Short mmCIF file of C-alpha atoms (C1' of nucleotides) in Angstrom, two decimals:
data_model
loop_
_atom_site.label_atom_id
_atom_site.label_comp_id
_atom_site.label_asym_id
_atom_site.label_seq_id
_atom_site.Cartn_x
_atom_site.Cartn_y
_atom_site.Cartn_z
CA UNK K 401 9.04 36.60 -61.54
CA UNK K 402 8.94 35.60 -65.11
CA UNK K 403 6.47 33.17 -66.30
CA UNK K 404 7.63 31.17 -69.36
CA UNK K 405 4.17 29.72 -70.56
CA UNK K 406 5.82 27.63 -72.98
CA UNK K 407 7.32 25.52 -70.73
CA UNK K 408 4.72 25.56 -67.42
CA UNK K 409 1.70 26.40 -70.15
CA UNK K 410 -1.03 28.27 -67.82
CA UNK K 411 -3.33 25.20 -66.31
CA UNK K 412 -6.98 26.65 -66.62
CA UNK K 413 -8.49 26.64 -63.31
CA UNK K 414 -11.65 25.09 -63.94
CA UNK K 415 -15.08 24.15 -61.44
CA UNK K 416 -15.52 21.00 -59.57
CA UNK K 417 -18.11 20.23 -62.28
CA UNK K 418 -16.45 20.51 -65.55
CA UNK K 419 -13.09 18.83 -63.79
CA UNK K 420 -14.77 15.94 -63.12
CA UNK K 421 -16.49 15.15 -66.58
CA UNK K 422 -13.01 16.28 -68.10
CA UNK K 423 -11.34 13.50 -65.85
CA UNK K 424 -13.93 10.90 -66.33
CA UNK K 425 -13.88 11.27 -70.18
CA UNK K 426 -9.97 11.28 -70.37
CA UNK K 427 -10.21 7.83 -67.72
CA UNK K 428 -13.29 6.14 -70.22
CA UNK K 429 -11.38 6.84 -73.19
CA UNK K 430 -7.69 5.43 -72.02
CA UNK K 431 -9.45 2.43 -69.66
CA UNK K 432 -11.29 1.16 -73.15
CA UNK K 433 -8.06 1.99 -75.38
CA UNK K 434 -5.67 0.00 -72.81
CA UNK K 435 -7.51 -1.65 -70.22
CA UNK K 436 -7.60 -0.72 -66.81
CA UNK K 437 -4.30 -2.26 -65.55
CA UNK K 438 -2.16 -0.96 -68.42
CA UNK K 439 -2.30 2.66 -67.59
CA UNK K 440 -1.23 4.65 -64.55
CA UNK K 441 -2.66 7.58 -62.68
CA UNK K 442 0.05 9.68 -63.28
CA UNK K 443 -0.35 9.37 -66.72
CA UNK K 444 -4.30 10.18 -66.90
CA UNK K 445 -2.75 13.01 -64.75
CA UNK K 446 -1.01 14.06 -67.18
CA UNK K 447 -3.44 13.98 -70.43
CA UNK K 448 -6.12 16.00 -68.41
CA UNK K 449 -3.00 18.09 -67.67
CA UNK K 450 -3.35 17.85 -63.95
CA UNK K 451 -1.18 16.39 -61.06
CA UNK K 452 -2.14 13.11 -59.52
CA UNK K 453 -3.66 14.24 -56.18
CA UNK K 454 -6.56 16.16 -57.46
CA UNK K 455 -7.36 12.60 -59.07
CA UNK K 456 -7.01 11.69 -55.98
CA UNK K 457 -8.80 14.26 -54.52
CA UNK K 458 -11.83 14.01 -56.73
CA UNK K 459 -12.13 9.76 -56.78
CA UNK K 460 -10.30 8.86 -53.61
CA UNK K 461 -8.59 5.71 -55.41
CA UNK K 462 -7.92 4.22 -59.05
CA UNK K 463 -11.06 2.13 -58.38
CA UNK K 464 -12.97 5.18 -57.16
CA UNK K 465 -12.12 6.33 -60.85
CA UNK K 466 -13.15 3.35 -62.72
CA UNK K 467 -16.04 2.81 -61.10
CA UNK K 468 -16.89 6.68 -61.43
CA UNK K 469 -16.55 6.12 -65.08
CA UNK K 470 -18.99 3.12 -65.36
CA UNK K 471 -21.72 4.63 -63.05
CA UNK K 472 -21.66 7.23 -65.51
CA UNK K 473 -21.78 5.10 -68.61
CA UNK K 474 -24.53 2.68 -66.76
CA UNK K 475 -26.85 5.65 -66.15
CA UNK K 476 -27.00 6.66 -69.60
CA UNK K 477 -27.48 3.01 -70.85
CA UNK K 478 -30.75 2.73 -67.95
CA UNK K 479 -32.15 6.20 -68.99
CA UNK K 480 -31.91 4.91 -72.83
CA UNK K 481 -33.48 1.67 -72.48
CA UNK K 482 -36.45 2.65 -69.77
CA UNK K 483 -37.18 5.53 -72.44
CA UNK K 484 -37.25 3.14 -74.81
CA UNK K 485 -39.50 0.92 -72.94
CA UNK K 486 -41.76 3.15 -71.49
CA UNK K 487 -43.38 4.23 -75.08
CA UNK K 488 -45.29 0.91 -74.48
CA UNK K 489 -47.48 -1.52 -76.58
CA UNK K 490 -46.94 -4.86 -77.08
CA UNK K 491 -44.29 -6.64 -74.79
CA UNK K 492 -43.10 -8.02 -78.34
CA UNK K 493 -42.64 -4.92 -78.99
CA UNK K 494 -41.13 -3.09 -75.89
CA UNK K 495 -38.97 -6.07 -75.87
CA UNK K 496 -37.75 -5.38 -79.38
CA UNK K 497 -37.15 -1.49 -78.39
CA UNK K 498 -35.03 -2.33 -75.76
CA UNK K 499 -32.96 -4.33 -77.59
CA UNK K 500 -32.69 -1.62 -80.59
CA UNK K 501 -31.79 1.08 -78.17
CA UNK K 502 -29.49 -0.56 -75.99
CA UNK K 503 -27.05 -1.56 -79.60
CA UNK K 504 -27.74 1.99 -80.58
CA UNK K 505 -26.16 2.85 -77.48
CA UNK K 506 -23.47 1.03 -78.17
CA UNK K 507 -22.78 2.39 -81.23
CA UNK K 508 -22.88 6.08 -79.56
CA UNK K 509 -20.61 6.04 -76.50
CA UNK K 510 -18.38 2.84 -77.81
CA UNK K 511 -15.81 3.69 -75.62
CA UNK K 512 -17.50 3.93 -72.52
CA UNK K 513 -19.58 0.90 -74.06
CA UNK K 514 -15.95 -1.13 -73.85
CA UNK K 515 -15.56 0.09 -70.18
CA UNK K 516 -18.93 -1.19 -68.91
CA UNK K 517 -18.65 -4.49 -70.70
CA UNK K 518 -15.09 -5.62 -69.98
CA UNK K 519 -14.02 -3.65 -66.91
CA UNK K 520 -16.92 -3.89 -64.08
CA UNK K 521 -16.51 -7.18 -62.29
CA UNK K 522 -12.83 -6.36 -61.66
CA UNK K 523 -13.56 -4.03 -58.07
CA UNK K 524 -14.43 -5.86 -55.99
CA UNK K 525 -15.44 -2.97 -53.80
CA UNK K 526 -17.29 -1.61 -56.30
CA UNK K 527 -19.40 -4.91 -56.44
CA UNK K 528 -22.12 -3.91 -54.06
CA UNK K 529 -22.43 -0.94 -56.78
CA UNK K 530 -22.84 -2.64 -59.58
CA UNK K 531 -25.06 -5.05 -58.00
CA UNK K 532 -27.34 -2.03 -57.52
CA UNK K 533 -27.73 -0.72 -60.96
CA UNK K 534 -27.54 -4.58 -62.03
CA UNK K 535 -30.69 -5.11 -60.06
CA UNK K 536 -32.03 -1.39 -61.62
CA UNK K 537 -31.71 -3.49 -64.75
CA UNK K 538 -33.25 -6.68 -63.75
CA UNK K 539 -36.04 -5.08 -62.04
CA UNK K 540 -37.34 -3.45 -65.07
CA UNK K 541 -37.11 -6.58 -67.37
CA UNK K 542 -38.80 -8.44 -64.45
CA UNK K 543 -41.56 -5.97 -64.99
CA UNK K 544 -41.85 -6.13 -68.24
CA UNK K 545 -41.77 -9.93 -68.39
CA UNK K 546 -44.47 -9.71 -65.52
CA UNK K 547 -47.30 -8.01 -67.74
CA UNK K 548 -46.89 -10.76 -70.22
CA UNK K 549 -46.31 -13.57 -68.22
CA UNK K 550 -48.54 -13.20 -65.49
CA UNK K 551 -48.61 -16.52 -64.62
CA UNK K 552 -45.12 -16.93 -64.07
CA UNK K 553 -43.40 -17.49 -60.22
CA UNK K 554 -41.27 -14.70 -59.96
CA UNK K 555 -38.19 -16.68 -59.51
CA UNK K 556 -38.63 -18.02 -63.52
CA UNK K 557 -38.51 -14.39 -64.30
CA UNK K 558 -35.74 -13.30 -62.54
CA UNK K 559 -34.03 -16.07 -64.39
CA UNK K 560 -35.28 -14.98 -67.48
CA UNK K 561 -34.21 -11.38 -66.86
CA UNK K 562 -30.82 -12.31 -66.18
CA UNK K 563 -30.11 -13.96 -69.27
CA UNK K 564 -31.53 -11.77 -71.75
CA UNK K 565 -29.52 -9.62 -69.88
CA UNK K 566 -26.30 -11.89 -70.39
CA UNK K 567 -27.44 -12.30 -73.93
CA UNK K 568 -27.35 -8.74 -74.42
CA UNK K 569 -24.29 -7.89 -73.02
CA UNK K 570 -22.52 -11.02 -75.06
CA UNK K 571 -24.45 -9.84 -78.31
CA UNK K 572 -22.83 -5.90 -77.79
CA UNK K 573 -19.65 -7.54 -77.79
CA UNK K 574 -19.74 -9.99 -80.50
CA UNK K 575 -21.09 -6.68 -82.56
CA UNK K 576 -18.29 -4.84 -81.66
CA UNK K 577 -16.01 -7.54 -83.41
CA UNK K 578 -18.90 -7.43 -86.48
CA UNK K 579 -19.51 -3.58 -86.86
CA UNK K 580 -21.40 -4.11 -89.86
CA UNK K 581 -24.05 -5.52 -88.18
CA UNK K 582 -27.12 -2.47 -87.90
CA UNK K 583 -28.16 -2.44 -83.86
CA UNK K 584 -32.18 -3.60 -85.81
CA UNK K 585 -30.00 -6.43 -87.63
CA UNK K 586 -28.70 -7.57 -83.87
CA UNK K 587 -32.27 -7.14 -82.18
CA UNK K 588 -33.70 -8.99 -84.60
CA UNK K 589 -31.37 -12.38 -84.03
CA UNK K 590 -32.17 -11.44 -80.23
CA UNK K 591 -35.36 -11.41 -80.61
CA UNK K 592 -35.41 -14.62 -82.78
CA UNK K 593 -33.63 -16.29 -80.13
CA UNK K 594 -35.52 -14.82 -77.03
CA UNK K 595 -39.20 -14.06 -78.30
CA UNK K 596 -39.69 -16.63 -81.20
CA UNK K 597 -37.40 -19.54 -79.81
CA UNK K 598 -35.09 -22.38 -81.24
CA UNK K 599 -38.10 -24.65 -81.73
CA UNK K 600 -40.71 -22.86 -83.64
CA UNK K 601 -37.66 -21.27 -85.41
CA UNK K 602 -37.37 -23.45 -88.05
CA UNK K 603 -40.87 -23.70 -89.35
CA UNK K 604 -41.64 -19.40 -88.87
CA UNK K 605 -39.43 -17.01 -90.59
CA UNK K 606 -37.55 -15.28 -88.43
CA UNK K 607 -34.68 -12.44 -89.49
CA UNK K 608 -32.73 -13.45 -92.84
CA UNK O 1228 26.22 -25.88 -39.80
CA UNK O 1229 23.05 -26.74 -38.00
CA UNK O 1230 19.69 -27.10 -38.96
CA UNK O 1231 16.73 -25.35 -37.38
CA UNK O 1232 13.96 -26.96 -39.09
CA UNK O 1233 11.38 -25.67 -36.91
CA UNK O 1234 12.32 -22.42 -38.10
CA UNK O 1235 12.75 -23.08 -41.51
CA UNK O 1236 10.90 -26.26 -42.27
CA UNK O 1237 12.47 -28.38 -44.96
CA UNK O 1238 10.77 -27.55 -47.98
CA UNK O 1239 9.88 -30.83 -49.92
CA UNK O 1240 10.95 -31.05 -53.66
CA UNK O 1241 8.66 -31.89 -55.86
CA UNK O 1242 8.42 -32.89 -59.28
CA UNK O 1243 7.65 -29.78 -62.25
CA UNK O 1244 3.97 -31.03 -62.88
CA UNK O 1245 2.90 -31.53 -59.48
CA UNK O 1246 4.37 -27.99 -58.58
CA UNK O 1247 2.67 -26.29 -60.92
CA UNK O 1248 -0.66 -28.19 -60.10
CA UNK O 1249 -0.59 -27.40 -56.40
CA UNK O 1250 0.56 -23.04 -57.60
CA UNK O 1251 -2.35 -23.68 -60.05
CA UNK O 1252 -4.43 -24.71 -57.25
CA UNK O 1253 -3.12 -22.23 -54.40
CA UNK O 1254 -3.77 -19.18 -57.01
CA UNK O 1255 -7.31 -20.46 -58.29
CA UNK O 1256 -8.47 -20.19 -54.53
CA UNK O 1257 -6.79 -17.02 -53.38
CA UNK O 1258 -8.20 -15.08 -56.74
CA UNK O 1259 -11.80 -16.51 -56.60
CA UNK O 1260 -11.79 -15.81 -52.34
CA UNK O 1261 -9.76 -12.14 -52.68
CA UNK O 1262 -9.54 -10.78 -56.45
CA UNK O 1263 -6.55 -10.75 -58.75
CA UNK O 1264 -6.05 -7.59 -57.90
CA UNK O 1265 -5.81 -7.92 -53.93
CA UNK O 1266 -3.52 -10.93 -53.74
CA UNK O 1267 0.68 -10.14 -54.14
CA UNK O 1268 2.95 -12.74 -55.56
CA UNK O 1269 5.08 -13.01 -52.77
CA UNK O 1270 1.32 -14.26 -50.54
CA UNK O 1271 0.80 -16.88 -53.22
CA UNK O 1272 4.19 -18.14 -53.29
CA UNK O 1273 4.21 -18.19 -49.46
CA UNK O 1274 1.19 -20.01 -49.39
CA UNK O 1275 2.63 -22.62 -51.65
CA UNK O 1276 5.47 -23.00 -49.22
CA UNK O 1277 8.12 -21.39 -51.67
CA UNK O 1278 9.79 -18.12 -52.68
CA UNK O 1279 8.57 -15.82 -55.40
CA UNK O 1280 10.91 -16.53 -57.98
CA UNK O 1281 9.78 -19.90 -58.76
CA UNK O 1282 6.36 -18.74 -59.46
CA UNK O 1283 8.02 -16.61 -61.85
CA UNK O 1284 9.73 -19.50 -63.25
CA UNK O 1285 6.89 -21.50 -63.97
CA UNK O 1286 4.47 -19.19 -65.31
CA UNK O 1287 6.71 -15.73 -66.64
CA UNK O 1288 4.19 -13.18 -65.06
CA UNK O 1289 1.26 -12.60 -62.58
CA UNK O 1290 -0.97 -12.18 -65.85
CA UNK O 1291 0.73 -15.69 -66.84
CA UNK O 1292 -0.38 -17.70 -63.30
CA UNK O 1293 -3.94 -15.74 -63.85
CA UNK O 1294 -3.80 -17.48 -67.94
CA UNK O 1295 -3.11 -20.73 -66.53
CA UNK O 1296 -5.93 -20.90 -64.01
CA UNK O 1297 -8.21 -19.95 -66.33
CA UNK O 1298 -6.82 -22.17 -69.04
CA UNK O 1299 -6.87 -24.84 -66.92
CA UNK O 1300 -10.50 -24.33 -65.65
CA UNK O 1301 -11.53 -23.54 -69.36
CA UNK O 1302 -9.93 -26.58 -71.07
CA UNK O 1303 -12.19 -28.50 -68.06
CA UNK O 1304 -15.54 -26.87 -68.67
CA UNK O 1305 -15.16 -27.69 -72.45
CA UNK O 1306 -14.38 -31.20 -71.66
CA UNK O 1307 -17.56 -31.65 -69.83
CA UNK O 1308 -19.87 -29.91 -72.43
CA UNK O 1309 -18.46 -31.62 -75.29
CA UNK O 1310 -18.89 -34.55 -73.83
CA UNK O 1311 -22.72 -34.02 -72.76
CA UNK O 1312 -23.51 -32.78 -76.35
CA UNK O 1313 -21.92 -35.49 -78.20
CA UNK O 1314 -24.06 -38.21 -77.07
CA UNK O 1315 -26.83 -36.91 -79.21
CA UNK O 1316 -30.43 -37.31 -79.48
CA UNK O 1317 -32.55 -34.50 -80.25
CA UNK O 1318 -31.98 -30.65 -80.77
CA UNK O 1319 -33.34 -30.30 -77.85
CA UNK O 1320 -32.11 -33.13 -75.28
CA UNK O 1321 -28.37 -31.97 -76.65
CA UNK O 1322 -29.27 -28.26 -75.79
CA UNK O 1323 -30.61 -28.87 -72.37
CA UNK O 1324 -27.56 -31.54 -71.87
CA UNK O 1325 -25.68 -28.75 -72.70
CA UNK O 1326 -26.77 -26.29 -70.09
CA UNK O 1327 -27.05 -28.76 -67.03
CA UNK O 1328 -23.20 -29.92 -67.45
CA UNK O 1329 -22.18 -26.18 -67.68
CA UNK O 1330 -24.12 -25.33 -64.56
CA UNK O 1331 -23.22 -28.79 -62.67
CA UNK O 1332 -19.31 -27.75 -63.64
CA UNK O 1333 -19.92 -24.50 -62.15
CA UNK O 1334 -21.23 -26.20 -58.66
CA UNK O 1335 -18.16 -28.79 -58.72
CA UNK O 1336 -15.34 -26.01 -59.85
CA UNK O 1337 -17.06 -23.01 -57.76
CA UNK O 1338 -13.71 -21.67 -57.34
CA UNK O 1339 -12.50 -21.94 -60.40
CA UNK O 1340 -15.39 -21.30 -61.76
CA UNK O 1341 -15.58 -17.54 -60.19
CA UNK O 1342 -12.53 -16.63 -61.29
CA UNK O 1343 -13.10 -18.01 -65.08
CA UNK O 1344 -16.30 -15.82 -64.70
CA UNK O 1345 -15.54 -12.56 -62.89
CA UNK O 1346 -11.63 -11.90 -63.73
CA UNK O 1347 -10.57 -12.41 -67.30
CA UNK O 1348 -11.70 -9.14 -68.15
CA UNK O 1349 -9.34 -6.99 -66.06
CA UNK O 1350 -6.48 -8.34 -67.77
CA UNK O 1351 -5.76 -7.96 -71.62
CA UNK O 1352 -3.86 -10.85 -72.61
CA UNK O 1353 -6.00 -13.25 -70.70
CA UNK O 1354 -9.02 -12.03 -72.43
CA UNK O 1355 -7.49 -12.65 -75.80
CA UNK O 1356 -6.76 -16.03 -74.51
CA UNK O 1357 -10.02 -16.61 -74.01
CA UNK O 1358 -11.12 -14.81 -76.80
CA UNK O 1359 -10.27 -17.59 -78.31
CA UNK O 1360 -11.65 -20.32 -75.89
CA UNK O 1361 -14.91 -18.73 -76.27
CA UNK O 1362 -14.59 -18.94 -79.45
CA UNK O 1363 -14.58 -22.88 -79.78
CA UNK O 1364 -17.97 -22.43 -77.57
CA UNK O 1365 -19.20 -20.68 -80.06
CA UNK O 1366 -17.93 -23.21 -83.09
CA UNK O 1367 -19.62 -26.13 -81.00
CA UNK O 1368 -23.01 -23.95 -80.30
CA UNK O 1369 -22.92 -22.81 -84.13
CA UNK O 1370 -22.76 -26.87 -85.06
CA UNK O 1371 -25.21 -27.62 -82.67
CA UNK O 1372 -27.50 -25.37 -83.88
CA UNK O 1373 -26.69 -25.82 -88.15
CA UNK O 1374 -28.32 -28.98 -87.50
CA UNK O 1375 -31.70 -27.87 -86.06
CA UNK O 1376 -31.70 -25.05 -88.62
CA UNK O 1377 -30.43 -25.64 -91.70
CA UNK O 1378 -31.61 -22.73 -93.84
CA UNK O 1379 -30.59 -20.00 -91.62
CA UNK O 1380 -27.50 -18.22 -92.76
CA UNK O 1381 -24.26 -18.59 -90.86
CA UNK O 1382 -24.27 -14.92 -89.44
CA UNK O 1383 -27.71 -15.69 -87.65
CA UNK O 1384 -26.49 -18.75 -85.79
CA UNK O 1385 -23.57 -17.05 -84.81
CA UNK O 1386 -25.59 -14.72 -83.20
CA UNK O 1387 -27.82 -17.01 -81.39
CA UNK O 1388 -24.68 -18.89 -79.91
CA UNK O 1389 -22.87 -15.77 -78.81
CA UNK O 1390 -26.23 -14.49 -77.10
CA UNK O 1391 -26.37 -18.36 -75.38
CA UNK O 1392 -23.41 -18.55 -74.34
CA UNK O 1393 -23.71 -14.86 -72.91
CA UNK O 1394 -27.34 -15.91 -71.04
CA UNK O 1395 -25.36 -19.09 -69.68
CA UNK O 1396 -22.82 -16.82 -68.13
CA UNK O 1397 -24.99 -14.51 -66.54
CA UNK O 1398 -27.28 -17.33 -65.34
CA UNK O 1399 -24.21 -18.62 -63.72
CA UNK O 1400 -23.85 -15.60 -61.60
CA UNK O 1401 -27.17 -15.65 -60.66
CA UNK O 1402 -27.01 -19.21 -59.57
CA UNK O 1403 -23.90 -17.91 -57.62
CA UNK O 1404 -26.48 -15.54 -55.90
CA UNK O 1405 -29.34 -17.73 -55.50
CA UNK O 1406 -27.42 -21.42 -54.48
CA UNK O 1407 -31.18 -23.19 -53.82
CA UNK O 1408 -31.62 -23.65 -57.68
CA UNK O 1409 -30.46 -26.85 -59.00
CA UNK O 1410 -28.53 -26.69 -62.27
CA UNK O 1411 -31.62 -28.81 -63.77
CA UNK O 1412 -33.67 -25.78 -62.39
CA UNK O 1413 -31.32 -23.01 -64.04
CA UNK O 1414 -31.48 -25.16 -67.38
CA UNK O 1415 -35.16 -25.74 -67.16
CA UNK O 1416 -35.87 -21.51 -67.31
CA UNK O 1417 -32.57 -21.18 -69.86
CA UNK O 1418 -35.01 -23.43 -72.14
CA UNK O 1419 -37.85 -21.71 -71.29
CA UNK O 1420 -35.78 -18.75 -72.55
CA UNK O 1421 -34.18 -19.81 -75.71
CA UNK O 1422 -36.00 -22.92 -77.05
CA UNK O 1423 -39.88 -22.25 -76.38
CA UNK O 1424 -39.18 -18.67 -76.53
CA UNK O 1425 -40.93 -16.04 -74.37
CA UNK O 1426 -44.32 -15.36 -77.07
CA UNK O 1427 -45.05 -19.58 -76.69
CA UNK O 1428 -44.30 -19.68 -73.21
CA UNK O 1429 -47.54 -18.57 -71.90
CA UNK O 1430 -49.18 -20.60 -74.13
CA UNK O 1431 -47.50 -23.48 -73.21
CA UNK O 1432 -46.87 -25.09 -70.13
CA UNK O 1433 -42.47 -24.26 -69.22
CA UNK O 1434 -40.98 -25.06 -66.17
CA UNK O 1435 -42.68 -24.60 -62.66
"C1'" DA S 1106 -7.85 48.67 -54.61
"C1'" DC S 1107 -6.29 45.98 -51.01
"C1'" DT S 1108 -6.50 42.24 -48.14
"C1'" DA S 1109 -8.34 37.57 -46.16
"C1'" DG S 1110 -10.09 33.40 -47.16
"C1'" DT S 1111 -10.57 29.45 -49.65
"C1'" DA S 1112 -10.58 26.20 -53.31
"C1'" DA S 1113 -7.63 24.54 -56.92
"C1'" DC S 1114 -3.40 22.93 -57.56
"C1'" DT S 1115 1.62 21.34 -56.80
"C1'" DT S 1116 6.09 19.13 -55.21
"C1'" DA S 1117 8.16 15.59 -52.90
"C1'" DC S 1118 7.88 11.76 -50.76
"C1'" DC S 1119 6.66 6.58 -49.07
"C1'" DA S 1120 5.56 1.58 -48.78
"C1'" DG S 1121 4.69 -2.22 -51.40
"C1'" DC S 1122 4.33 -4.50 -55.73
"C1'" DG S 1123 5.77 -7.05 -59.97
"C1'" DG S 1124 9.85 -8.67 -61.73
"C1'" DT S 1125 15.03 -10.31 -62.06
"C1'" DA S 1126 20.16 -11.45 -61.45
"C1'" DG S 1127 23.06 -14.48 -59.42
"C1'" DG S 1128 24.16 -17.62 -55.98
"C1'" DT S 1129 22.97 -22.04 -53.12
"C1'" DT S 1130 21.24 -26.65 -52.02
"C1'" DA S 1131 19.51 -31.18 -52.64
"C1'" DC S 1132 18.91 -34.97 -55.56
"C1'" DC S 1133 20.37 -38.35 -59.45
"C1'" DG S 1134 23.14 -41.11 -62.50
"C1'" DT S 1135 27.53 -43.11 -62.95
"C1'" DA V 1303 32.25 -40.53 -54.08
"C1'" DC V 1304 31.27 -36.97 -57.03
"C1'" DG V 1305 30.05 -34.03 -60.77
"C1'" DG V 1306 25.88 -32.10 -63.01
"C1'" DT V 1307 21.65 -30.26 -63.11
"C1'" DA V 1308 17.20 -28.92 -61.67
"C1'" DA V 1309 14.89 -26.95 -57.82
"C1'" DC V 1310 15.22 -23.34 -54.96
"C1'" DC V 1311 16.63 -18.87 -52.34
"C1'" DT V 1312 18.42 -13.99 -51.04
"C1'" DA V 1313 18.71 -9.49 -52.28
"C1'" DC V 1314 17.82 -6.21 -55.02
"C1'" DC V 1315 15.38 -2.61 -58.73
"C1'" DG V 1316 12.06 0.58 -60.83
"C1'" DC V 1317 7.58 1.90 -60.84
"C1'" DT V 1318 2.90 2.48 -59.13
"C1'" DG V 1319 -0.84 3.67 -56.06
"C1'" DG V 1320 -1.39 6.73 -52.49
"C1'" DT V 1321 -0.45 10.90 -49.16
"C1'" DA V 1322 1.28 15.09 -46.43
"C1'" DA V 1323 2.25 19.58 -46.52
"C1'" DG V 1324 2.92 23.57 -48.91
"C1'" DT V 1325 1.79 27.11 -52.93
"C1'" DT V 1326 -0.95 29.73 -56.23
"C1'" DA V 1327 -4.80 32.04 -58.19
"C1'" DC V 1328 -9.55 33.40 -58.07
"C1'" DT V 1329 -13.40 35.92 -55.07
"C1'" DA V 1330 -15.78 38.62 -51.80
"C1'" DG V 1331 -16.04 42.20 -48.47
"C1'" DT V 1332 -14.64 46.71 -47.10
#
DNA sequence: ACTAGTAACTTACCAGCGGTAGGTTACCGT
DNA sequence: ACGGTAACCTACCGCTGGTAAGTTACTAGT
């Protein structure tokens, strides 16, 4: 039989492994360029230059994809910020860390950075998951919070947690529309707003 | 020809508003209880008691029905924050104001509010569209806050409104989570948060 | 070097969805 | 009584997510 590469070009075989980063970083890239509902398995079939089934095969469903592409992107962020964190000193200064490397973060994988911010609350079967790594999150600011605010019930804190958290997330976003803000520039207003506070903001100095 | 209404009840005419209020209202609940995602056209317009085409009619698209929920539910919210700001009084009473009519909307509108929350992002257009909503937030946040701080530069208040608006959101969903705390509660710790700020607040006495 | 086994991959299909063209029915003004 | 029009329906289409069943290429054992 003659084999016409041109046409059929030979598909490299490749290991469950490498396949699935290849098909997760083909899915974060065309989720964040399009959104999720604008593009078709077939066609991330195609641009990894695979048929649909093995998608199939590898994530089970189109959700099974998207939310293999966040846990991904969510792992890196945690490892990031916890390394960032765990250096230690002053909770003004852990605090400020964390802020820093979760924008630098942002700046690094901004596509997958678009996928965890706009995408996630859309499965709803992938809720319990996020709700996981969510907690992951909230559990270390609660911690953190905790060795400066001993005195705190541990309800304020979770509260606290979660906005800072919010605050974060709404900060990444409003960055991505203002890339000439510097990830330090961004911690800084968060840290105005979060460490130093509305009311003793206008007497102290705060970030120019 | 005869009638079988039993079998085919007679479907009542009604006017063009009140249609599209009662769609508005049948697709706000089946989102917020199921996800965009899980619910068909034809299910909504059966629920509403009429054939898929009409929804069609009214509001061009599934995206389009999804738009006008969450215009709807938007254009509401504002209302009731606008009008808790503009009383006036202090910085500070406006601020907390602020927060407890977001967080009493959320417990009146707990439908709506889920699916304002949790689905906007899965769609494109409808996060332009409220791209721009949010972006009125913002104006009214940046306004609030020009007052209290004058000599900040216009880039830093934007910041601090984007990251409040962003720790309201989040708080919501952890209200959503934890339905024991009152909104006065949730604004109590989001002022805690972002007007005594976290280096004061163990200083000073906060919420309980 | 030849075969057997298996893991990677494909073709070909289906049900159900969003969306639409074109016809039908009930209500209103005259 | 009778158009006219606005509300409404039936019947269809193409495409998408998802699957069953078969094919191809690499690998190990003899």
């Amino acid at each position: 039989m003659i084999r016409n590469d041109s046409v059929k070009p030979r598909r490299t075989r490749m290991s469950r492994a490498d396949r699935e980063r290849q098909m997760l970083d083909v899915a974060e890239e065309v989720f964040a360029e399009r959104g999720y509902g604008a593009v078709s398995m077939e066609e991330i079939a195609e641009l990894v230059g695979l048929s649909k089934p093995m998608l199939y095969e590898y994530f089970g469903s189109k959700e099974g994809l998207l939310l293999g592409v966040i846990r991904r992107a969510r792992g890196e962020l945690r490892e990031v910020t916890e390394r960032a964190v765990e250096v230690g000193g002053t909770p003004e200064e852990m605090l400020r860390r964390g802020y820093i490397a979760y924008f630098r973060f942002g700046e690094a994988h901004h596509r997958a950075w678009l996928v965890l911010l706009q995408e996630p609350v859309l499965v709803r079967s992938a809720a319990e998951e996020i709700e996981g790594i969510r907690r992951q999150q909230s559990e270390m600011m609660v911690g953190l919070l905790a060795a400066h605010l001993p005195d705190r019930p541990r309800r304020a804190l979770e509260a606290y947690a979660e906005s800072v958290i919010g605050a974060c997330e709404r900060m990444a976003l409003w960055r991505a529309r203002n890339p000439e803000v510097t990830p330090e520039e961004a911690a800084d207003h968060l840290m105005d707003l979060t460490w130093t506070g509305l009311a003793t903001l206008n007497s102290s100095g705060g970030s120019a």
